[in-house]
Coordinates of C-alpha atoms in Angstrom, one line a residue:
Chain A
X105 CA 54.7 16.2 -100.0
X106 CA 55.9 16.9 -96.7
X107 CA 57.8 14.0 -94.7
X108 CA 55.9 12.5 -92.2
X109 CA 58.1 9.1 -90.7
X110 CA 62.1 9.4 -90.9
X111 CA 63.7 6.6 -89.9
X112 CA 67.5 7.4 -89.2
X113 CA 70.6 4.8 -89.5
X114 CA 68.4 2.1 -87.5
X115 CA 69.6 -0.6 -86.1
X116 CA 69.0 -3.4 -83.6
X117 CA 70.9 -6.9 -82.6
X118 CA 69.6 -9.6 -80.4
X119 CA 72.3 -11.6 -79.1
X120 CA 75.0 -11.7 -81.7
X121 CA 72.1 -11.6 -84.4
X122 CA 71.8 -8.7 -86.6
X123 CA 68.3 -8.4 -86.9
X124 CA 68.5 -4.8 -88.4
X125 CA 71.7 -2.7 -89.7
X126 CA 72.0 0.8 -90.8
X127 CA 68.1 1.1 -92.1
X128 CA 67.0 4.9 -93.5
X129 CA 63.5 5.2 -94.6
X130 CA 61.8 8.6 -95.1
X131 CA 58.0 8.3 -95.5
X132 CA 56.4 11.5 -96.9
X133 CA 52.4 12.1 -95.9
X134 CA 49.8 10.0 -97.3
X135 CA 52.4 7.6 -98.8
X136 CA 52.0 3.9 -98.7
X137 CA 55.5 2.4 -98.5
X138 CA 55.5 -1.5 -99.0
X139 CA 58.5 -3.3 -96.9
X140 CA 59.5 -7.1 -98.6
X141 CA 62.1 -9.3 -97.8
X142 CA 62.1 -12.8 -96.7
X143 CA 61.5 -14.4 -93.3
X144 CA 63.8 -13.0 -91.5
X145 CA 64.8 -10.2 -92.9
X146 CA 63.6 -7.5 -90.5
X147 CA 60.3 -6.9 -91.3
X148 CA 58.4 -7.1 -88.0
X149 CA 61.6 -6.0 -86.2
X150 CA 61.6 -2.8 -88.2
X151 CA 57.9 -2.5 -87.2
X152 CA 58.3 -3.2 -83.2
X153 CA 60.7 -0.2 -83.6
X154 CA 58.7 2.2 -85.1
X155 CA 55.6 1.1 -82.5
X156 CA 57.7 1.1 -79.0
X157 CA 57.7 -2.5 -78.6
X158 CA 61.6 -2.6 -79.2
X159 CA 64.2 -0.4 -78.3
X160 CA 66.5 0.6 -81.2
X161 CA 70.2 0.0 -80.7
X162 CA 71.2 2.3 -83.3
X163 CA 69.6 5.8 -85.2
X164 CA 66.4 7.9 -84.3
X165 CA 62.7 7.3 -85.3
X166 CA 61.2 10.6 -86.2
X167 CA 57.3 11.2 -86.8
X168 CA 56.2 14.5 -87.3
X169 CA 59.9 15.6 -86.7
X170 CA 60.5 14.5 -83.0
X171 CA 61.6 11.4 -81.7
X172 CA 59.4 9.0 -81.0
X173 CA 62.8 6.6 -79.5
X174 CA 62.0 5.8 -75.9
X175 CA 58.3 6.4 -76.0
X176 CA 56.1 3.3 -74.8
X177 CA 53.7 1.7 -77.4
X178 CA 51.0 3.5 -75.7
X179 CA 52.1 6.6 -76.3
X180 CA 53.2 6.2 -79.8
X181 CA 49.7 5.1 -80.3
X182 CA 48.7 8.4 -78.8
X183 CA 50.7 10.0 -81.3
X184 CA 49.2 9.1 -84.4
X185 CA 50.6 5.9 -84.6
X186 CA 48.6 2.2 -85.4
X187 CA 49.2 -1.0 -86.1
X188 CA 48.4 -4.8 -86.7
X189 CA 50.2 -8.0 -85.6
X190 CA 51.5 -10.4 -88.2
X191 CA 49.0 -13.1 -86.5
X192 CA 45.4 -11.3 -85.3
X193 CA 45.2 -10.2 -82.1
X194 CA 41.5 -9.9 -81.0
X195 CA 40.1 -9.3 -77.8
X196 CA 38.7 -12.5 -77.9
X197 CA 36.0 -12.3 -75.2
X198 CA 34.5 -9.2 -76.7
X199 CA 32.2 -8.2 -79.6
X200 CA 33.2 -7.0 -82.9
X201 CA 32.1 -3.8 -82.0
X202 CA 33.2 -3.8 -78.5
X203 CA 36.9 -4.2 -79.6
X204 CA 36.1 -1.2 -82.0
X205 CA 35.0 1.3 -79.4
X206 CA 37.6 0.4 -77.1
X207 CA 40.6 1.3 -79.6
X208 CA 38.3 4.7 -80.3
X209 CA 37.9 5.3 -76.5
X210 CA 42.0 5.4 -76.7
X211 CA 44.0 6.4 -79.0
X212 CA 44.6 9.5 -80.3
X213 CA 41.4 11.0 -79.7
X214 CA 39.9 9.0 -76.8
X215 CA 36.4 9.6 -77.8
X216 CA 33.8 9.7 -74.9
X217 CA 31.5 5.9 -74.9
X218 CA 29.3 7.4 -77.3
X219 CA 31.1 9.2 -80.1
X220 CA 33.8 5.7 -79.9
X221 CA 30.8 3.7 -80.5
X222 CA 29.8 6.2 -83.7
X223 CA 32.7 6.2 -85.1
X224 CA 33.2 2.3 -84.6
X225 CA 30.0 1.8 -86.5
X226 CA 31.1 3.7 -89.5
X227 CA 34.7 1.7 -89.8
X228 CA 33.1 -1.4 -89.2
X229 CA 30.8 -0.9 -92.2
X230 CA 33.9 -0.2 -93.9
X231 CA 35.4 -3.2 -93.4
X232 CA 32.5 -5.4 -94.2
X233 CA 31.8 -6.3 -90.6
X234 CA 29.0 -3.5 -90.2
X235 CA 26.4 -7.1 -90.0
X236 CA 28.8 -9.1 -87.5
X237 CA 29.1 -5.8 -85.0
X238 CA 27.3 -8.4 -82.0
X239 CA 29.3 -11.5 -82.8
X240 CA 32.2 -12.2 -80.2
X241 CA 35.5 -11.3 -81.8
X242 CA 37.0 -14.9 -81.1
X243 CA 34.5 -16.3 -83.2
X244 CA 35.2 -14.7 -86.6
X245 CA 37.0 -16.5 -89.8
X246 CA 40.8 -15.2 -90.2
X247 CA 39.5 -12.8 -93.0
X248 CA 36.9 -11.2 -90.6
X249 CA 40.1 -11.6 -87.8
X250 CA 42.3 -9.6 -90.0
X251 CA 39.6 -7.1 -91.1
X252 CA 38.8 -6.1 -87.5
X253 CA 42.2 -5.9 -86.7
X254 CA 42.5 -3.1 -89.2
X255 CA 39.1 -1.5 -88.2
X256 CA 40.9 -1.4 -84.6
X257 CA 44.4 0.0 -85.6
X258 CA 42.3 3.0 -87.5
X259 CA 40.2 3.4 -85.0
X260 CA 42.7 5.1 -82.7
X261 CA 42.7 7.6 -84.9
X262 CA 46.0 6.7 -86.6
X263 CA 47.6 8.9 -89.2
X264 CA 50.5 5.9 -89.7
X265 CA 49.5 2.7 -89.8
X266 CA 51.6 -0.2 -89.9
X267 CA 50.1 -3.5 -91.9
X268 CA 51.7 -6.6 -90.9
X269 CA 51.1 -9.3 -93.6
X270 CA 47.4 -8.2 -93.0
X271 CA 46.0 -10.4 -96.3
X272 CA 48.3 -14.1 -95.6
X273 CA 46.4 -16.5 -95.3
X274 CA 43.7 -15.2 -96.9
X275 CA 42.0 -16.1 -100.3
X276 CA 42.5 -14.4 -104.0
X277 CA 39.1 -12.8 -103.4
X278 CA 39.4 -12.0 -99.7
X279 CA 42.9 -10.4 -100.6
X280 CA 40.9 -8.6 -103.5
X281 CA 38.7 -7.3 -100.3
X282 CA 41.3 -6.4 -98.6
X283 CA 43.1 -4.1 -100.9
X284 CA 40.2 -2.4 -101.4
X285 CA 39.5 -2.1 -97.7
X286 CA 42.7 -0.5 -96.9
X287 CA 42.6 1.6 -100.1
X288 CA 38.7 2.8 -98.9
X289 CA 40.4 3.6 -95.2
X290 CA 42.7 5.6 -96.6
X291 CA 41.1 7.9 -98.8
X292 CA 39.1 8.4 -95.8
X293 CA 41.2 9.1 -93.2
X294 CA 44.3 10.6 -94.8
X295 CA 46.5 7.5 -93.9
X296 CA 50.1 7.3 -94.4
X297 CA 50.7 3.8 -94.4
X298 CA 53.4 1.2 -94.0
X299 CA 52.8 -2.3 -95.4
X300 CA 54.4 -5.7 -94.8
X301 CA 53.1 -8.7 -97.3
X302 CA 54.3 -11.8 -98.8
X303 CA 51.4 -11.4 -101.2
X304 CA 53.3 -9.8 -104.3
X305 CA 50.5 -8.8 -106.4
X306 CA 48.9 -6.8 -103.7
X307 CA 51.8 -5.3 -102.4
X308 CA 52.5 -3.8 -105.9
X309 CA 49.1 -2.6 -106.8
X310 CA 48.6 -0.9 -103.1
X311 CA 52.3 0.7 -102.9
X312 CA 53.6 3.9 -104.4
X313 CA 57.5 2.8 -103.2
X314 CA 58.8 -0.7 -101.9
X315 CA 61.2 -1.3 -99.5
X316 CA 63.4 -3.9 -99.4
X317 CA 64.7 -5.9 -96.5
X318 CA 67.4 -8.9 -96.6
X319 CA 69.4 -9.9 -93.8
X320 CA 68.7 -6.9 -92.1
X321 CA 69.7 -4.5 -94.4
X322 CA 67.5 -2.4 -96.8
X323 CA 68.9 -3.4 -100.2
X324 CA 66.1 -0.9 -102.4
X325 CA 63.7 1.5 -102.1
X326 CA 62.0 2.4 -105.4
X327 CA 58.7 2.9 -107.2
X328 CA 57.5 -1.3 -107.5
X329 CA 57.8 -1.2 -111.3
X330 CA 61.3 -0.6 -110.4
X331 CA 61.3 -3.2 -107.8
X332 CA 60.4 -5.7 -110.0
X333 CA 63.7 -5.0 -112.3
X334 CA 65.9 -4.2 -109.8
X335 CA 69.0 -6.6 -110.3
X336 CA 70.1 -6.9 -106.5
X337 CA 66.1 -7.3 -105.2
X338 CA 66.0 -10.5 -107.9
X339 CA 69.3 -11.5 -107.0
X340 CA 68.3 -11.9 -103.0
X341 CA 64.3 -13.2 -104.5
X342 CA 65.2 -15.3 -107.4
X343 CA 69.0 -16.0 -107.3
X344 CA 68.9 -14.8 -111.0
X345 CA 72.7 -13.5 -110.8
X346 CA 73.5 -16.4 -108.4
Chain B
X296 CA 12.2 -2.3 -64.2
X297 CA 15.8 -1.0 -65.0
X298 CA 18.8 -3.4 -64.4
X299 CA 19.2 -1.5 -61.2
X300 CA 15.8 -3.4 -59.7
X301 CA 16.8 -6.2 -58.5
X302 CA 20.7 -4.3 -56.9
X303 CA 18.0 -2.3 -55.1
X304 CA 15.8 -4.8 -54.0
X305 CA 18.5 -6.7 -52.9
X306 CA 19.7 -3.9 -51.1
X307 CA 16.3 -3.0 -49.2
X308 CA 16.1 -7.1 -48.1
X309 CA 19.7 -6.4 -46.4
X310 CA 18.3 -2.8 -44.6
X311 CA 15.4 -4.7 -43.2
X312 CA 17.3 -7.5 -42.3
X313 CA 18.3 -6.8 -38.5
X314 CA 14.4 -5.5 -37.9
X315 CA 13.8 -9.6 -38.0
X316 CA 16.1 -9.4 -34.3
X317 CA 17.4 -13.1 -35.5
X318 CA 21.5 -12.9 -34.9
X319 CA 21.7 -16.6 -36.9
X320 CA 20.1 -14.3 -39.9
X321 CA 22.4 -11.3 -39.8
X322 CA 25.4 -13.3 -38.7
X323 CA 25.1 -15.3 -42.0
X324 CA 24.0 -12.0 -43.9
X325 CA 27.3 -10.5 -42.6
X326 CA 29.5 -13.5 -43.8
X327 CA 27.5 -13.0 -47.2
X328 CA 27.9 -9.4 -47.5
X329 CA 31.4 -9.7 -46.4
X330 CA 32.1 -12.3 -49.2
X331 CA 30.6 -10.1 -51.7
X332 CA 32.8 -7.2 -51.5
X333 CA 36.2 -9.3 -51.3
X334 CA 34.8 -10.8 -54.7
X335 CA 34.2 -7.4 -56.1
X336 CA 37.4 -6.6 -55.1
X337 CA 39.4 -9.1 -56.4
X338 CA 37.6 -8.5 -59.6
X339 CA 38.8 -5.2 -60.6
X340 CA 42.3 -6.7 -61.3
X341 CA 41.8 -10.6 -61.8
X342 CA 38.3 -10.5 -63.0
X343 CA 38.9 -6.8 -65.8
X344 CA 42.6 -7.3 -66.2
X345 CA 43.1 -11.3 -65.8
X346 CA 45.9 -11.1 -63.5
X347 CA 44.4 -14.0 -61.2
X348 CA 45.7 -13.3 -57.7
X349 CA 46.0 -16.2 -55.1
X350 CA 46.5 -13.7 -52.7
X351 CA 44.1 -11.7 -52.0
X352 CA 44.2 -12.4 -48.6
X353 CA 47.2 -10.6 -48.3
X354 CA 45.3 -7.1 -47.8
X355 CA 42.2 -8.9 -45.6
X356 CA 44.7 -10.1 -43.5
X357 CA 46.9 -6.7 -43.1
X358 CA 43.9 -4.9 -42.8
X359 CA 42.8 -7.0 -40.0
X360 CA 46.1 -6.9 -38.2
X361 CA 46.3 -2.7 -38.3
X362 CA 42.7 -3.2 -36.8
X363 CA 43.8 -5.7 -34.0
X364 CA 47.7 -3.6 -33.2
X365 CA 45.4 -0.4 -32.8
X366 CA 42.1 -1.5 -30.5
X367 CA 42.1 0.2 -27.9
X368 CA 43.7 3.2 -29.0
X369 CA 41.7 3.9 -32.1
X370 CA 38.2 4.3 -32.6
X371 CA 37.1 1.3 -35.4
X372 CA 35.7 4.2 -37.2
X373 CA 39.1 5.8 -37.4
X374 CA 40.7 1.8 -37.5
X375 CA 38.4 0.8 -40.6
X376 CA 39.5 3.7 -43.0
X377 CA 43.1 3.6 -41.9
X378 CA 43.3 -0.3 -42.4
X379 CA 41.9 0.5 -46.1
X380 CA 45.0 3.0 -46.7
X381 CA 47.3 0.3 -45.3
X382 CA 46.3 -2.4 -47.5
X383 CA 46.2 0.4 -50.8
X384 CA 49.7 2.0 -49.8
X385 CA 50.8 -1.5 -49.5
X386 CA 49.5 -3.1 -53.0
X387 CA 51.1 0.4 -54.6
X388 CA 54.4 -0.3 -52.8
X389 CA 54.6 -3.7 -53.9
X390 CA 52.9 -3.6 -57.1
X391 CA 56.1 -2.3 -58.9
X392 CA 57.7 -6.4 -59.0
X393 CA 54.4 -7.7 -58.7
X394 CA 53.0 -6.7 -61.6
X395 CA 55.9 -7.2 -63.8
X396 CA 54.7 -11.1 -63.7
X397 CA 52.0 -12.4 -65.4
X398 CA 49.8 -15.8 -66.1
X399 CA 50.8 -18.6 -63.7
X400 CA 53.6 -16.9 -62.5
X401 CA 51.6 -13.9 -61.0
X402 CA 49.6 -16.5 -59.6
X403 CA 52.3 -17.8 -57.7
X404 CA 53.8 -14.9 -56.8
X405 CA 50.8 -13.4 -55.0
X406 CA 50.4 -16.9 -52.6
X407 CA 53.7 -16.5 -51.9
X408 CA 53.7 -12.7 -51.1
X409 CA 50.1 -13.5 -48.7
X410 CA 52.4 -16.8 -46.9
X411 CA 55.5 -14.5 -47.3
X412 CA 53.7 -11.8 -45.1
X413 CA 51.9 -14.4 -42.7
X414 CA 54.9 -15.9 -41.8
X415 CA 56.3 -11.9 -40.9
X416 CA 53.3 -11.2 -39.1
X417 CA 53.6 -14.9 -37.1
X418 CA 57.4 -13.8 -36.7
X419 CA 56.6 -10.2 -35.1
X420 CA 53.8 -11.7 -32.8
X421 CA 56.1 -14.3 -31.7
X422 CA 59.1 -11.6 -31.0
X423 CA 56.3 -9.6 -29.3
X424 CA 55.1 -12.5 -27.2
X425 CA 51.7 -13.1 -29.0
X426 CA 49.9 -16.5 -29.6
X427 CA 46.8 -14.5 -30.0
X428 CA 45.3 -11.6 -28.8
X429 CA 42.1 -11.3 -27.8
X430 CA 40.0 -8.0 -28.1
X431 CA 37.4 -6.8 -25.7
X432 CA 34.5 -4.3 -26.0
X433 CA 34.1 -4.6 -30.0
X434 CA 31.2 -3.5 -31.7
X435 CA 27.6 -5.2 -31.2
X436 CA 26.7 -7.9 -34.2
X437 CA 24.0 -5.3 -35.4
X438 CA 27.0 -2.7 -36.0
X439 CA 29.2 -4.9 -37.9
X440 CA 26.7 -6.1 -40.3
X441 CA 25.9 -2.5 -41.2
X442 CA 29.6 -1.6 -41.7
X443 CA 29.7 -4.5 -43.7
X444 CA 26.2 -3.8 -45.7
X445 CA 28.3 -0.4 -46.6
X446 CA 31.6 -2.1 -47.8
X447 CA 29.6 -4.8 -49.5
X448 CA 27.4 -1.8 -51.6
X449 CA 30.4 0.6 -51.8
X450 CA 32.9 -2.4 -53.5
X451 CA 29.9 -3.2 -55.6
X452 CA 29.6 0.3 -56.8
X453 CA 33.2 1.0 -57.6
X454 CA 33.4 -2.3 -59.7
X455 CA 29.8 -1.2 -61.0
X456 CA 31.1 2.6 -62.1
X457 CA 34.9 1.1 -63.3
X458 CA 33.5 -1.5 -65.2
X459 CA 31.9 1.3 -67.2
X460 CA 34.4 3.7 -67.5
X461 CA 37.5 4.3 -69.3
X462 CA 39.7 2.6 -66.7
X463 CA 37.6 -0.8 -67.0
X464 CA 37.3 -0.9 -70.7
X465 CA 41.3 -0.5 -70.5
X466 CA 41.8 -3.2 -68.0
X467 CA 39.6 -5.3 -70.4
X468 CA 41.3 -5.2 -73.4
X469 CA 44.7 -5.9 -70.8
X470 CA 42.9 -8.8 -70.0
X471 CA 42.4 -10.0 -73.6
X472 CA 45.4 -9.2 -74.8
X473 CA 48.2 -7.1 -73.2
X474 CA 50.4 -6.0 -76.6
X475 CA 47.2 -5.8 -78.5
X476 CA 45.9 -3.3 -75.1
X477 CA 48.9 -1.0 -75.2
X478 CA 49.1 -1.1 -79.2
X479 CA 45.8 1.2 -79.2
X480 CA 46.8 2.9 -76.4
X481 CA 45.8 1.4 -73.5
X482 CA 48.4 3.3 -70.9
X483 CA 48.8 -0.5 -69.5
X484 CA 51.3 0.0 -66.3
X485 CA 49.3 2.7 -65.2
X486 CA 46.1 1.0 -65.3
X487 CA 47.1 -2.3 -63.9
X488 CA 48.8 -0.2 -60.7
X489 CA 45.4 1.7 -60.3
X490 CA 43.3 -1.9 -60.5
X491 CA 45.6 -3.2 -57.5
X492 CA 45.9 -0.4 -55.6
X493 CA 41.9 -0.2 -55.6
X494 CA 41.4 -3.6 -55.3
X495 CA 43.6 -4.3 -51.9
X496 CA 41.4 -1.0 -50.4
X497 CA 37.8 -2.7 -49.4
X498 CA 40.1 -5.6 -48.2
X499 CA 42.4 -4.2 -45.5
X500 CA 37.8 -3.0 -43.8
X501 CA 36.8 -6.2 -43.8
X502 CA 39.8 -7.9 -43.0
X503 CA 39.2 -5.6 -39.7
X504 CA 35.7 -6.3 -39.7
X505 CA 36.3 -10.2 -39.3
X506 CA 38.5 -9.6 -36.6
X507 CA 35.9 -7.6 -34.6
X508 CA 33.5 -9.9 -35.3
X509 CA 35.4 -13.1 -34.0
X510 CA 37.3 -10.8 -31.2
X511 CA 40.4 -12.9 -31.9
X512 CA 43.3 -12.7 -33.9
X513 CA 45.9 -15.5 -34.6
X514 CA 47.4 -14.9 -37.6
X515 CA 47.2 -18.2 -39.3
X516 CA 43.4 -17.6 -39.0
X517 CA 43.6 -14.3 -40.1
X518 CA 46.2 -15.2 -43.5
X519 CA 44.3 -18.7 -44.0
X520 CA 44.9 -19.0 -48.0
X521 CA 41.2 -20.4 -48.0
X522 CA 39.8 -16.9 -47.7
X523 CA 41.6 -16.3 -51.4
X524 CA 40.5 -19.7 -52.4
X525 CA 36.8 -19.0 -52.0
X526 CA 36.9 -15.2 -53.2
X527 CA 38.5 -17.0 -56.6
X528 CA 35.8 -19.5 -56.1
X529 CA 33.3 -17.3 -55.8
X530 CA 34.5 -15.3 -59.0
X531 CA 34.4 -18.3 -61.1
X532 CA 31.0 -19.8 -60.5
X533 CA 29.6 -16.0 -60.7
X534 CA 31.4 -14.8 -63.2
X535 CA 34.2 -11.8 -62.7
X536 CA 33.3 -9.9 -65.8
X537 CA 30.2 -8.3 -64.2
X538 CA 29.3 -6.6 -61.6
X539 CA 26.7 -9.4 -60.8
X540 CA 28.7 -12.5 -60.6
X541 CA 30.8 -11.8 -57.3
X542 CA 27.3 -11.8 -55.8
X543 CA 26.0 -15.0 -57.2
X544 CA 28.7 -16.4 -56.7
X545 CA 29.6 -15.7 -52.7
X546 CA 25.3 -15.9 -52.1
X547 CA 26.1 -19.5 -53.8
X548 CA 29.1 -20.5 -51.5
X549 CA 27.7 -19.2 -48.4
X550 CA 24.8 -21.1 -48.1
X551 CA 26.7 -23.9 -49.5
X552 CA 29.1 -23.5 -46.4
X553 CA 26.1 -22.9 -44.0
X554 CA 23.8 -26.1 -45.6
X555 CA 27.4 -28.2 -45.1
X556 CA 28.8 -27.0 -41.6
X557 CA 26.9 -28.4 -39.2
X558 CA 26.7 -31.8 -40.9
X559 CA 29.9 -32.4 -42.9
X560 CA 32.2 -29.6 -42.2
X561 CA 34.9 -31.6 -44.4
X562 CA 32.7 -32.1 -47.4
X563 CA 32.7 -27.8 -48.1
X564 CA 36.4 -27.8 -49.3
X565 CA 36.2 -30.8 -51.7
X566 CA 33.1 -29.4 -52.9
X567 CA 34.9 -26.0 -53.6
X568 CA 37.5 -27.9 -55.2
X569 CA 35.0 -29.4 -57.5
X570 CA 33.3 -27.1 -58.5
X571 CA 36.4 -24.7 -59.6
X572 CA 37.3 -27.4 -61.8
X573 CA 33.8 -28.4 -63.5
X574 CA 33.4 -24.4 -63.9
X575 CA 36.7 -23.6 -65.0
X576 CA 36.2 -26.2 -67.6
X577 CA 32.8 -25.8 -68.3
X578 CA 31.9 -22.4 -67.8
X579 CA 35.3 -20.2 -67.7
X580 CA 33.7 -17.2 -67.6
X581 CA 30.9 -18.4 -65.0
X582 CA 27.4 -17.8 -64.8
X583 CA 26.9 -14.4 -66.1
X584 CA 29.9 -15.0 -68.9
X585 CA 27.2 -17.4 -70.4
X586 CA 24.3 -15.4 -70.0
X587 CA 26.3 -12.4 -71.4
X588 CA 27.4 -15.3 -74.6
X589 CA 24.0 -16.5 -75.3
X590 CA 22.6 -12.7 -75.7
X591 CA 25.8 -12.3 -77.9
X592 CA 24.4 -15.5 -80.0
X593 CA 20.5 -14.1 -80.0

């Protein structure tokens, strides 16, 4: 499989805190990469990088083999490029389907009103919202919060998408919903995906390779059977070797 | 009947207004029609992208100036358009630090920026000898409220086509949430310039306008921070999320104002402050935001 995100030697402090040191990551096509690590550990940093909100202060961020280092999130959306926030970001005000047609109208593609509101149909009946399309946004549970909020990111026509902690919170079944969800979306739309979760289980049934994150540094990268054996990952976890 | 109807009835009742020859009629129809395309202005940033501006008479009052410096050596016709680049050239210029501020802080900025500039304006008059100026041979009453008729329709079309496009859709999802906006691609900087720069245009006329029609200009008048209190006013009780609500809301505050002038001239501005709050709390998004919720709810 060809390699579709590279990230190069990344790094970024704020203040005298090293919130991410020397990080490598290469991300082939179609490939869902889980990232773990504990609060703190770089997570959501490493993901503000890759979308533009952040400004590296080390290494290069390659999708597709060119730089995306510099660009603003708007135009690494336009690139191929989507993503959730750790807590749902709705447009409140709006309908479900509203907020679906206006990440369609932009994006990648930026479909004219009526293809947007076609294709926001189709991903909201993905996502098990197809019956809530007219309800406003604001008023959805956290599961129906989160599910839009990945509706949205795909909706831009993303060919990465970036999952932050999209099932906390959320009940065994819901989770369950979830998985399947994501794994529906991207059997769909040829997603590459990058994952963040605290929710083990579904992290390791969803990923092909985890990577690891503590203090900033990535401390493994492996297949999640691997993970789960990997000395260092259950010293940082579990203090096993402490 | 289409949603259009009752835009087009209203807009026949204002055509055949000045056939009734009654100046109290089309006087107050001016104020009204002038109100409503402020409004409509103002919304295209503070009502789409929620960047609530307490200075919108920033542009009305510039626009009005340029009007009053060049009577008498411009044509209004040539005045009116001109006073319209002003104000946009102007909100470009400035909207490079002013938009870099957001929530309360962008609302404080832009009533400092519209006292910042009246207190200039007060300065250079001063320098220049001015404690008013008063201008002679302006246009008749009937000519004004048509000029104004035509800003009123043109503001309300511009909102009316921007709400629907690309552009409005954008500054929407700015207003709901900015990281959220750019995150799907919402080119947000861009956008936001656009909104300001086309939202200080209809201004800088009928800042113009209003000094034609009173024939004096004293800049205190001109800058009063009221005018930006009752467009906000006016986009709260209508609603600033549709292209309706700027016009039930200045229709509501004008007769308001012309039911309390004569009797308690005092009693307008504490009602305006009332009702912003009991709206505000109550009904945020005004009267069309609940009408629009309700069919949500259906």
């Amino acid at each position: 499989m060809s390699t579709f995100l590279e990230v190069r030697h990344l790094g970024r402090n704020f203040g005298g805190v090293r919130a991410l040191h020397d990080v490598n990551l290469t991300v082939s096509l179609g490939e869902v990469v889980g990232i773990m690590g504990a609060n703190g550990a770089g997570k959501t940093t490493l993901f503000a990088l890759i979308a533009g909100n952040l400004r590296p202060g080390t290494g290069d961020i390659l999708l597709d083999d060119s730089s995306i280092v510099g660009l603003s999130p708007d135009r690494i959306c336009r690139r191929g490029v989507g993503r959730t926030f750790q807590t749902a970001r709705p447009f409140g005000d709006l309908t479900v389907l509203e907020n679906i047609i206006t990440a369609a109208r932009f994006g990648m593609h930026r479909l004219d009103a009526h293809a947007a509101e076609k294709r926001a149909v189709l991903l909201l009946d993905i996502v098990g919202l197809g019956t809530r399309r007219n309800q406003i946004s604001g008023d959805l549970t956290l599961s129906g919060q989160k599910r839009l909020e990945v509706a949205r990111a795909v909706a831009t026509g993303a060919r990465l998408l970036l999952l932050d902690e999209v099932m906390a919170g959320l009940t065994p079944t819901e989770v369950a919903q979830m998985l399947e969800v994501v794994q529906t979306l991207k059997a769909e739309n040829s997603l590459t995906i990058l994952i963040i979760e605290h929710v083990m289980r579904a992290l390791m049934r969803i990923s092909d390779r985890i990577l690891v994150l503590h203090h900033g540094e990535a401390i493994a990268c492996n297949a999640p059977a691997e993970i789960a054996r990997d000395p260092r990952v259950l010293d940082c976890y579990l203090g096993l070797h402490a | 009947m289409t949603k259009a109807t009752p835009f087009l009835l209203g807009l026949l009742c204002f055509g055949l207004l000045p056939l009734t020859g009654q100046d109290y009629l089309i006087g107050v129809s001016f104020t009204l029609l002038t109100w409503i395309a402020l409004t409509q202005s103002w919304t295209l940033l503070s009502g789409f992208a929620g960047y609530i501006s307490l200075g919108h008479v920033v542009f009305f009052g510039l626009g009005g100036y340029f009007v009053v410096l060049t009577w008498g050596i411009l044509p209004y016709w040539i005045s009116l358009p001109l006073a319209c680049l002003v104000t946009f050239v102007f909100a470009i210029a400035i909207s490079i630090p002013v938009l870099r501020v957001s929530g309360p802080y962008f609302v404080i900025l832009t009533f400092g920026l519209a006292e910042f500039v009246k207190y200039v304006v007060m300065a250079v008059e001063s320098h220049l000898g001015q404690f008013g100026r008063l201008l002679l041979g302006v246009p008749s009453l009937a000519t004004l409220y048509w000029l104004a008729l035509f800003l009123a329709t043109l503001a309300t079309l511009i909102t009316f086509v921007i709400r629907r496009s690309r552009l409005g859709q954008g500054l929407i999802a700015i207003r709901e949430n900015e990281q959220a906006a750019e995150a799907i691609g919402v080119p947000v900087t861009r956008y936001k310039t656009i909104a300001y720069g086309l939202s200080a245009t209809i201004p800088g006329a009928i800042g113009g306008l209003i000094a034609l029609r009173t024939s004096y200009f004293e800049p205190q008048q001109i800058f009063d921070p009221v005018v930006s209190f009752t467009v906000l006013t006016s986009a709260i009780i209508g609603g600033s999320d549709d292209v309706r609500g700027p016009i039930l809301g200045a229709a509501f505050l004008t007769l308001l104002s012309e039911l309390l002038w004569a009797r308690a001239p005092q009693l307008y501005l504490i009602l305006l402050g009332i009702l912003l709050i009991v709206f505000v709390v109550i009904l945020p998004n005004g009267i069309c935001g609940l009408l629009r919720r309700r069919a949500a709810q259906a």
